[in-house]
Amino acid sequence: MDSLNTSVNVGSTVSQANSKKTTSMNRFKLALPLVLISVLSACSGEEEVKEEEKYAVPVETTTVIQGDVSSFYSTTATLEAPEEAKVVTRIAGLIEKIKVEEGDRVTKGQLLAVIDAKRQRYDLARSQAEVEIIEQELNRLKKMSNKEFISADSMAKLEYNLQAAIAKRDLAGLHVEESMVRSPIDGVVATRFVKTGNMAKEFEELFYIVNQDELHGIVHLPEQQLQSLRLGQDAQVFANKHSLETVHAKVLRISPVVDAQSGTFKVTLSVPNQTAKLKAGMFTRVELRYDTHTNVITVPYNAVVNQDNEFALYVIDGTNVDRRQVSLGYREADTVEIVSGIESGEQIVIRGQQNLKDQSLVEVISALDLASVDK
């Protein structure tokens, strides 16, 4: 019996040992995949970090320089010709000759057209004859030896008649002269309203002449700008909003009165136009130069990153970039003044900065290479 019990106990002990061994093996089998997954995940994360660290953002850079930047106020202006003339005829008659055409440049006093003046010439001849008759009568009376037979009233009357006849003759001569239509100013014939053979009426418009060597740009500015303007101030005039060619103008006149309805005041610009690129009546873009900062730090405006009204630049630091907060000053076209944040001579990113953050790894390449990367 004792041996039987011993056998039973030994068997039970062996069975329990085998059961514990089996349980341990099962636990090991379950834990092993988890350990492997953790190891693989850690390795994968390390590889991703390494790959991210190795990736460099291609950028284009430029050197920060110093220059001059001006402050402008942009607006629009209508161009007007300060000298223009509507040439009219002061006598009625048939147009015999037209001496100029539209587009022709003319000078003051140049003959433009000839009007038939036969009637005026006849009047001139008759008036001249009347003057001669009165002059002869006066001369005859003055040569008479018997002065007592000549009354003072008769002599005075003849002298008055002579003055009236001379005035009538001069008026007739003026009518003959006015049959030759001449230009009152230097300029260009903008419009011709008559043709040869037409019947011109008195004071009818024949030509429109304009002088465009200098134009006036009429600008209406808000009253807040009145304190910033002065006579002789510089301005730039652009023929249209797409044009890059500028004409340098000057402030000629500043109206001291503000329009109560619009809240604006009138400014007249003197715009030189010797090349005749600008025309009277054109609608142009104007930039009034208020102030200029000289020898200041300037960068291309497209290099500035604007996020939540905070401006920043990416500055090259070895193979990485530093994000610098900057303060902006005046802006002129594609150039902006940097008041603080960077120094002259530093390298900044001007293209590719949208893909950067502080301490990003970068690769500086040329503009052509960067264009191929963008494609």
Coordinates of C-alpha atoms in Angstrom, one line a residue:
M1 CA 0.0 0.0 0.0
D2 CA 2.8 2.3 0.9
S3 CA 4.5 1.7 -2.5
L4 CA 1.2 2.3 -4.3
N5 CA 0.8 5.6 -2.5
T6 CA 4.3 6.5 -3.3
S7 CA 3.7 5.8 -7.0
V8 CA 0.6 7.9 -6.9
N9 CA 2.4 10.8 -5.3
V10 CA 5.3 10.6 -7.7
G11 CA 2.9 10.5 -10.7
S12 CA 1.0 13.4 -9.4
T13 CA 4.1 15.4 -8.9
V14 CA 5.3 14.6 -12.4
S15 CA 2.0 15.6 -13.8
Q16 CA 2.0 18.9 -12.0
A17 CA 5.5 19.6 -13.2
N18 CA 4.6 18.9 -16.8
S19 CA 1.5 21.1 -16.5
K20 CA 3.6 24.0 -15.2
K21 CA 6.1 23.5 -18.0
T22 CA 3.3 23.5 -20.6
T23 CA 1.9 26.7 -19.2
S24 CA 5.2 28.4 -19.3
M25 CA 5.8 27.4 -22.8
N26 CA 2.4 28.8 -23.9
R27 CA 3.1 32.1 -22.1
F28 CA 6.5 32.3 -23.9
K29 CA 4.9 31.6 -27.2
L30 CA 2.3 34.4 -26.6
A31 CA 4.9 36.9 -25.4
L32 CA 7.4 36.3 -28.2
P33 CA 5.3 37.8 -31.0
L34 CA 4.6 40.9 -28.9
V35 CA 8.3 41.3 -28.3
L36 CA 9.1 40.9 -31.9
I37 CA 6.4 43.5 -32.9
S38 CA 7.8 46.0 -30.4
V39 CA 11.3 45.5 -31.7
L40 CA 10.2 45.8 -35.3
S41 CA 8.2 48.9 -34.5
A42 CA 11.2 50.5 -32.8
C43 CA 13.4 49.7 -35.7
S44 CA 10.9 51.1 -38.2
G45 CA 10.6 54.3 -36.2
E46 CA 14.3 54.7 -36.1
E47 CA 14.5 54.2 -39.8
E48 CA 11.8 56.8 -40.4
V49 CA 13.6 59.3 -38.1
K50 CA 16.8 58.6 -39.9
E51 CA 15.1 59.0 -43.3
E52 CA 13.5 62.3 -42.1
E53 CA 16.8 63.6 -40.9
K54 CA 18.5 62.7 -44.2
Y55 CA 15.8 64.5 -46.3
A56 CA 16.9 68.1 -47.3
V57 CA 14.4 70.7 -48.6
P58 CA 15.7 72.3 -51.9
V59 CA 15.7 76.1 -51.6
E60 CA 17.0 79.1 -53.5
T61 CA 18.8 81.8 -51.5
T62 CA 20.1 85.4 -51.8
T63 CA 22.3 87.7 -49.8
V64 CA 20.8 90.4 -47.6
I65 CA 22.0 93.8 -49.0
Q66 CA 21.5 97.5 -48.2
G67 CA 19.7 100.0 -50.4
D68 CA 17.2 102.7 -50.7
V69 CA 13.4 102.2 -50.2
S70 CA 10.7 104.8 -50.7
S71 CA 7.2 105.1 -49.3
F72 CA 4.5 105.5 -52.0
Y73 CA 0.8 106.3 -52.1
S74 CA -0.9 104.6 -55.1
T75 CA -3.9 106.1 -56.8
T76 CA -5.2 106.9 -60.3
A77 CA -5.1 110.1 -62.4
T78 CA -6.6 111.4 -65.6
L79 CA -4.3 113.2 -68.0
E80 CA -5.2 116.6 -69.4
A81 CA -3.4 118.9 -71.9
P82 CA -2.6 122.2 -70.3
E83 CA -2.6 123.9 -73.8
E84 CA -5.4 123.1 -76.2
A85 CA -7.3 125.2 -78.6
K86 CA -10.5 125.0 -80.6
V87 CA -9.7 126.9 -83.8
V88 CA -12.8 128.8 -85.1
T89 CA -13.4 131.1 -88.1
R90 CA -14.5 134.6 -87.4
I91 CA -15.9 135.1 -90.9
A92 CA -18.3 133.1 -93.0
G93 CA -17.1 131.8 -96.3
L94 CA -16.2 128.9 -98.5
I95 CA -13.2 126.7 -97.4
E96 CA -10.7 127.1 -100.3
K97 CA -7.7 125.2 -98.9
I98 CA -6.9 122.9 -96.0
K99 CA -3.1 123.1 -95.2
V100 CA -2.9 120.5 -92.4
E101 CA -4.2 117.1 -91.5
E102 CA -4.9 115.3 -88.2
G103 CA -1.7 114.2 -86.5
D104 CA 0.4 117.0 -88.0
R105 CA 2.5 119.1 -85.7
V106 CA 2.0 122.8 -86.0
T107 CA 3.5 125.9 -84.6
K108 CA 1.9 129.1 -83.4
G109 CA 0.9 131.3 -86.3
Q110 CA 1.1 128.5 -88.9
L111 CA -1.5 128.6 -91.7
L112 CA -4.2 125.9 -91.3
A113 CA -6.8 126.8 -93.8
V114 CA -7.8 129.5 -96.3
I115 CA -11.4 130.9 -96.5
D116 CA -12.7 132.7 -99.6
A117 CA -12.6 136.4 -98.8
K118 CA -13.6 138.2 -102.0
R119 CA -16.3 140.2 -100.3
Q120 CA -14.0 141.2 -97.5
R121 CA -11.4 142.4 -100.0
Y122 CA -14.0 144.5 -101.8
D123 CA -15.0 146.1 -98.4
L124 CA -11.3 146.8 -97.8
A125 CA -10.8 148.5 -101.2
R126 CA -13.9 150.7 -100.7
S127 CA -12.8 151.7 -97.2
Q128 CA -9.4 152.6 -98.5
A129 CA -10.9 154.8 -101.2
E130 CA -13.0 156.6 -98.6
V131 CA -9.9 157.3 -96.5
E132 CA -8.1 158.7 -99.5
I133 CA -11.0 161.0 -100.5
I134 CA -11.2 162.5 -97.0
E135 CA -7.4 162.9 -96.8
Q136 CA -7.3 164.7 -100.2
E137 CA -10.1 167.1 -99.0
L138 CA -8.2 167.9 -95.8
N139 CA -5.0 168.5 -97.6
R140 CA -6.8 170.8 -100.1
L141 CA -8.3 172.9 -97.3
K142 CA -5.0 173.1 -95.4
K143 CA -3.3 174.5 -98.5
M144 CA -5.8 177.3 -99.1
S145 CA -4.3 180.7 -98.6
N146 CA -7.6 182.3 -97.4
K147 CA -8.0 180.5 -94.1
E148 CA -10.8 182.8 -93.1
F149 CA -13.2 181.2 -95.6
I150 CA -12.8 177.8 -93.8
S151 CA -14.7 177.3 -90.6
A152 CA -13.1 175.4 -87.7
D153 CA -16.2 173.1 -87.5
S154 CA -15.7 172.0 -91.1
M155 CA -12.1 171.1 -90.4
A156 CA -12.9 169.2 -87.2
K157 CA -15.7 167.3 -89.0
L158 CA -13.4 166.2 -91.8
E159 CA -10.8 165.1 -89.3
Y160 CA -13.4 163.0 -87.4
N161 CA -14.6 161.5 -90.7
L162 CA -11.1 160.6 -91.5
Q163 CA -10.6 158.8 -88.2
A164 CA -13.9 156.9 -88.8
A165 CA -12.9 155.9 -92.3
I166 CA -9.5 154.7 -91.2
A167 CA -11.1 152.5 -88.5
K168 CA -13.5 151.1 -91.0
R169 CA -10.6 150.4 -93.4
D170 CA -8.6 148.6 -90.6
L171 CA -11.7 146.5 -89.7
A172 CA -12.1 145.4 -93.3
G173 CA -8.4 144.6 -93.4
L174 CA -8.8 142.5 -90.3
H175 CA -11.6 140.5 -91.9
V176 CA -9.4 139.8 -94.9
E177 CA -6.6 138.7 -92.5
E178 CA -9.0 136.4 -90.6
S179 CA -9.7 134.6 -93.8
M180 CA -6.3 133.0 -93.3
V181 CA -7.0 130.6 -90.4
R182 CA -3.8 130.2 -88.3
S183 CA -2.9 128.1 -85.2
P184 CA -3.0 130.0 -81.9
I185 CA -0.6 127.6 -80.1
D186 CA 2.2 125.1 -80.8
G187 CA 0.8 121.5 -80.8
V188 CA -0.6 118.7 -82.8
V189 CA -3.8 118.7 -84.9
A190 CA -6.0 116.3 -83.0
T191 CA -9.2 116.8 -85.0
R192 CA -10.2 118.4 -88.3
F193 CA -13.9 119.2 -88.6
V194 CA -14.1 120.6 -92.1
K195 CA -13.2 119.7 -95.7
T196 CA -12.2 121.7 -98.7
G197 CA -15.3 123.2 -100.4
N198 CA -17.4 123.3 -97.2
M199 CA -19.2 126.5 -96.3
A200 CA -17.9 127.7 -92.9
K201 CA -20.2 129.7 -90.7
E202 CA -19.0 132.5 -88.4
F203 CA -17.4 131.2 -85.2
E204 CA -17.7 127.6 -86.5
E205 CA -15.1 125.2 -85.1
L206 CA -12.6 124.1 -87.8
F207 CA -9.7 122.3 -85.9
Y208 CA -8.9 121.1 -82.4
I209 CA -5.2 121.5 -81.6
V210 CA -3.6 120.1 -78.4
N211 CA -0.1 120.5 -77.0
Q212 CA 1.0 117.2 -75.3
D213 CA 4.7 118.0 -74.7
E214 CA 3.7 118.4 -71.1
L215 CA 0.5 116.9 -69.6
H216 CA -1.3 117.5 -66.3
G217 CA -2.3 114.5 -64.2
I218 CA -5.4 115.3 -62.1
V219 CA -5.5 113.3 -58.8
H220 CA -8.1 113.4 -56.1
L221 CA -6.7 112.3 -52.7
P222 CA -8.3 111.7 -49.3
E223 CA -7.9 114.7 -46.9
Q224 CA -5.7 112.6 -44.6
Q225 CA -2.9 112.8 -47.3
L226 CA -3.0 116.6 -47.3
Q227 CA -0.3 116.9 -44.7
S228 CA 2.1 114.5 -46.5
L229 CA 2.1 116.5 -49.8
R230 CA 4.3 119.4 -50.9
L231 CA 5.0 121.2 -54.1
G232 CA 7.7 119.6 -56.3
Q233 CA 7.2 116.2 -54.7
D234 CA 8.1 113.3 -56.9
A235 CA 5.6 111.0 -58.4
Q236 CA 5.7 108.0 -60.8
V237 CA 3.1 107.7 -63.6
F238 CA 2.3 104.3 -65.3
A239 CA 0.4 104.2 -68.6
N240 CA -1.7 101.3 -67.3
K241 CA -1.8 98.8 -64.4
H242 CA 0.3 96.3 -66.3
S243 CA 3.0 98.7 -67.6
L244 CA 6.4 98.7 -65.9
E245 CA 7.6 101.8 -67.7
T246 CA 7.4 104.9 -65.5
V247 CA 7.4 108.6 -66.2
H248 CA 8.7 110.8 -63.4
A249 CA 6.3 113.7 -62.6
K250 CA 6.2 116.5 -60.1
V251 CA 3.4 117.9 -57.9
L252 CA 2.5 121.2 -59.6
R253 CA -0.5 122.5 -57.7
I254 CA -2.3 121.4 -54.5
S255 CA -5.8 122.6 -53.9
P256 CA -6.2 124.1 -50.4
V257 CA -9.9 123.2 -50.4
V258 CA -11.4 119.8 -49.5
D259 CA -14.6 118.7 -51.3
A260 CA -17.2 118.3 -48.5
Q261 CA -19.1 115.6 -50.4
S262 CA -16.2 113.3 -51.4
G263 CA -13.7 114.2 -48.7
T264 CA -11.0 114.6 -51.2
F265 CA -8.8 117.5 -52.5
K266 CA -7.4 118.1 -56.0
V267 CA -3.7 117.7 -56.9
T268 CA -2.3 118.6 -60.3
L269 CA 0.9 116.8 -61.5
S270 CA 3.3 118.1 -64.1
V271 CA 4.0 115.1 -66.4
P272 CA 6.7 115.5 -69.1
N273 CA 5.8 113.8 -72.4
Q274 CA 8.4 114.7 -74.9
T275 CA 8.3 111.1 -76.3
A276 CA 4.5 111.4 -76.8
K277 CA 3.9 108.0 -75.2
L278 CA 1.1 109.4 -73.0
K279 CA -2.0 111.0 -74.5
A280 CA -4.5 113.5 -73.1
G281 CA -7.5 111.7 -71.7
M282 CA -5.6 108.6 -70.6
F283 CA -6.5 107.0 -67.3
T284 CA -3.2 106.2 -65.6
R285 CA -1.8 104.7 -62.3
V286 CA 0.2 107.1 -60.1
E287 CA 2.5 106.5 -57.1
L288 CA 3.3 109.5 -55.0
R289 CA 6.7 109.3 -53.3
Y290 CA 6.3 110.4 -49.7
D291 CA 9.6 109.5 -48.1
T292 CA 12.9 107.6 -48.8
H293 CA 15.0 105.6 -46.4
T294 CA 18.6 105.4 -47.6
N295 CA 21.2 102.7 -46.9
V296 CA 18.8 100.3 -45.1
I297 CA 18.5 96.5 -45.1
T298 CA 16.4 95.3 -48.0
V299 CA 15.2 91.9 -49.1
P300 CA 12.8 90.6 -51.8
Y301 CA 9.3 90.8 -50.6
N302 CA 8.5 87.3 -51.7
A303 CA 11.0 85.9 -49.2
V304 CA 8.9 87.1 -46.3
V305 CA 6.6 84.6 -44.7
N306 CA 3.4 86.0 -43.2
Q307 CA 1.6 83.9 -40.6
D308 CA -1.0 85.4 -38.4
N309 CA 0.2 88.9 -39.2
E310 CA 3.7 87.9 -38.0
F311 CA 6.5 88.3 -40.5
A312 CA 9.5 85.9 -40.6
L313 CA 12.5 85.0 -42.8
Y314 CA 14.4 81.8 -43.0
V315 CA 18.1 82.4 -42.6
I316 CA 20.7 79.8 -43.7
D317 CA 22.7 78.4 -40.7
G318 CA 25.1 75.8 -42.1
T319 CA 22.9 73.0 -43.5
N320 CA 19.8 74.2 -41.6
V321 CA 17.7 77.3 -41.4
D322 CA 16.7 79.6 -38.6
R323 CA 13.2 81.1 -38.6
R324 CA 13.7 84.8 -37.7
Q325 CA 10.9 87.1 -36.7
V326 CA 11.4 90.4 -38.5
S327 CA 9.8 93.9 -38.6
L328 CA 9.0 95.4 -41.9
G329 CA 9.4 99.1 -43.0
Y330 CA 8.8 100.7 -46.4
R331 CA 7.9 98.6 -49.4
E332 CA 8.7 99.6 -53.0
A333 CA 7.6 97.3 -55.8
D334 CA 9.2 93.8 -55.0
T335 CA 11.6 95.2 -52.4
V336 CA 10.9 95.6 -48.7
E337 CA 12.8 97.2 -45.9
I338 CA 13.7 95.1 -42.8
V339 CA 13.8 97.2 -39.7
S340 CA 15.0 94.4 -37.3
G341 CA 15.6 90.7 -37.2
I342 CA 18.5 90.1 -39.7
E343 CA 21.8 91.6 -40.6
S344 CA 23.4 92.6 -43.9
G345 CA 25.4 89.8 -45.6
E346 CA 23.3 86.9 -44.2
Q347 CA 21.8 84.3 -46.6
I348 CA 18.0 84.1 -46.7
V349 CA 15.7 81.7 -48.5
I350 CA 13.7 83.4 -51.3
R351 CA 12.2 80.3 -52.8
G352 CA 11.0 77.0 -51.2
Q353 CA 10.3 78.6 -47.8
Q354 CA 6.7 77.4 -47.8
N355 CA 8.0 73.8 -47.1
L356 CA 10.3 74.9 -44.2
K357 CA 10.1 75.1 -40.4
D358 CA 12.6 76.1 -37.8
Q359 CA 15.9 74.1 -38.0
S360 CA 14.8 72.3 -41.2
L361 CA 17.6 70.6 -43.2
V362 CA 18.0 72.4 -46.6
E363 CA 19.9 72.0 -49.8
V364 CA 20.8 75.3 -51.6
I365 CA 20.4 74.9 -55.3
S366 CA 20.2 77.3 -58.3
A367 CA 17.0 78.8 -59.6
L368 CA 17.0 76.5 -62.7
D369 CA 17.4 73.4 -60.6
L370 CA 14.6 74.5 -58.2
A371 CA 12.3 75.1 -61.2
S372 CA 12.9 71.5 -62.3
V373 CA 12.2 70.3 -58.8
D374 CA 8.9 72.2 -58.8
K375 CA 7.9 70.5 -62.0

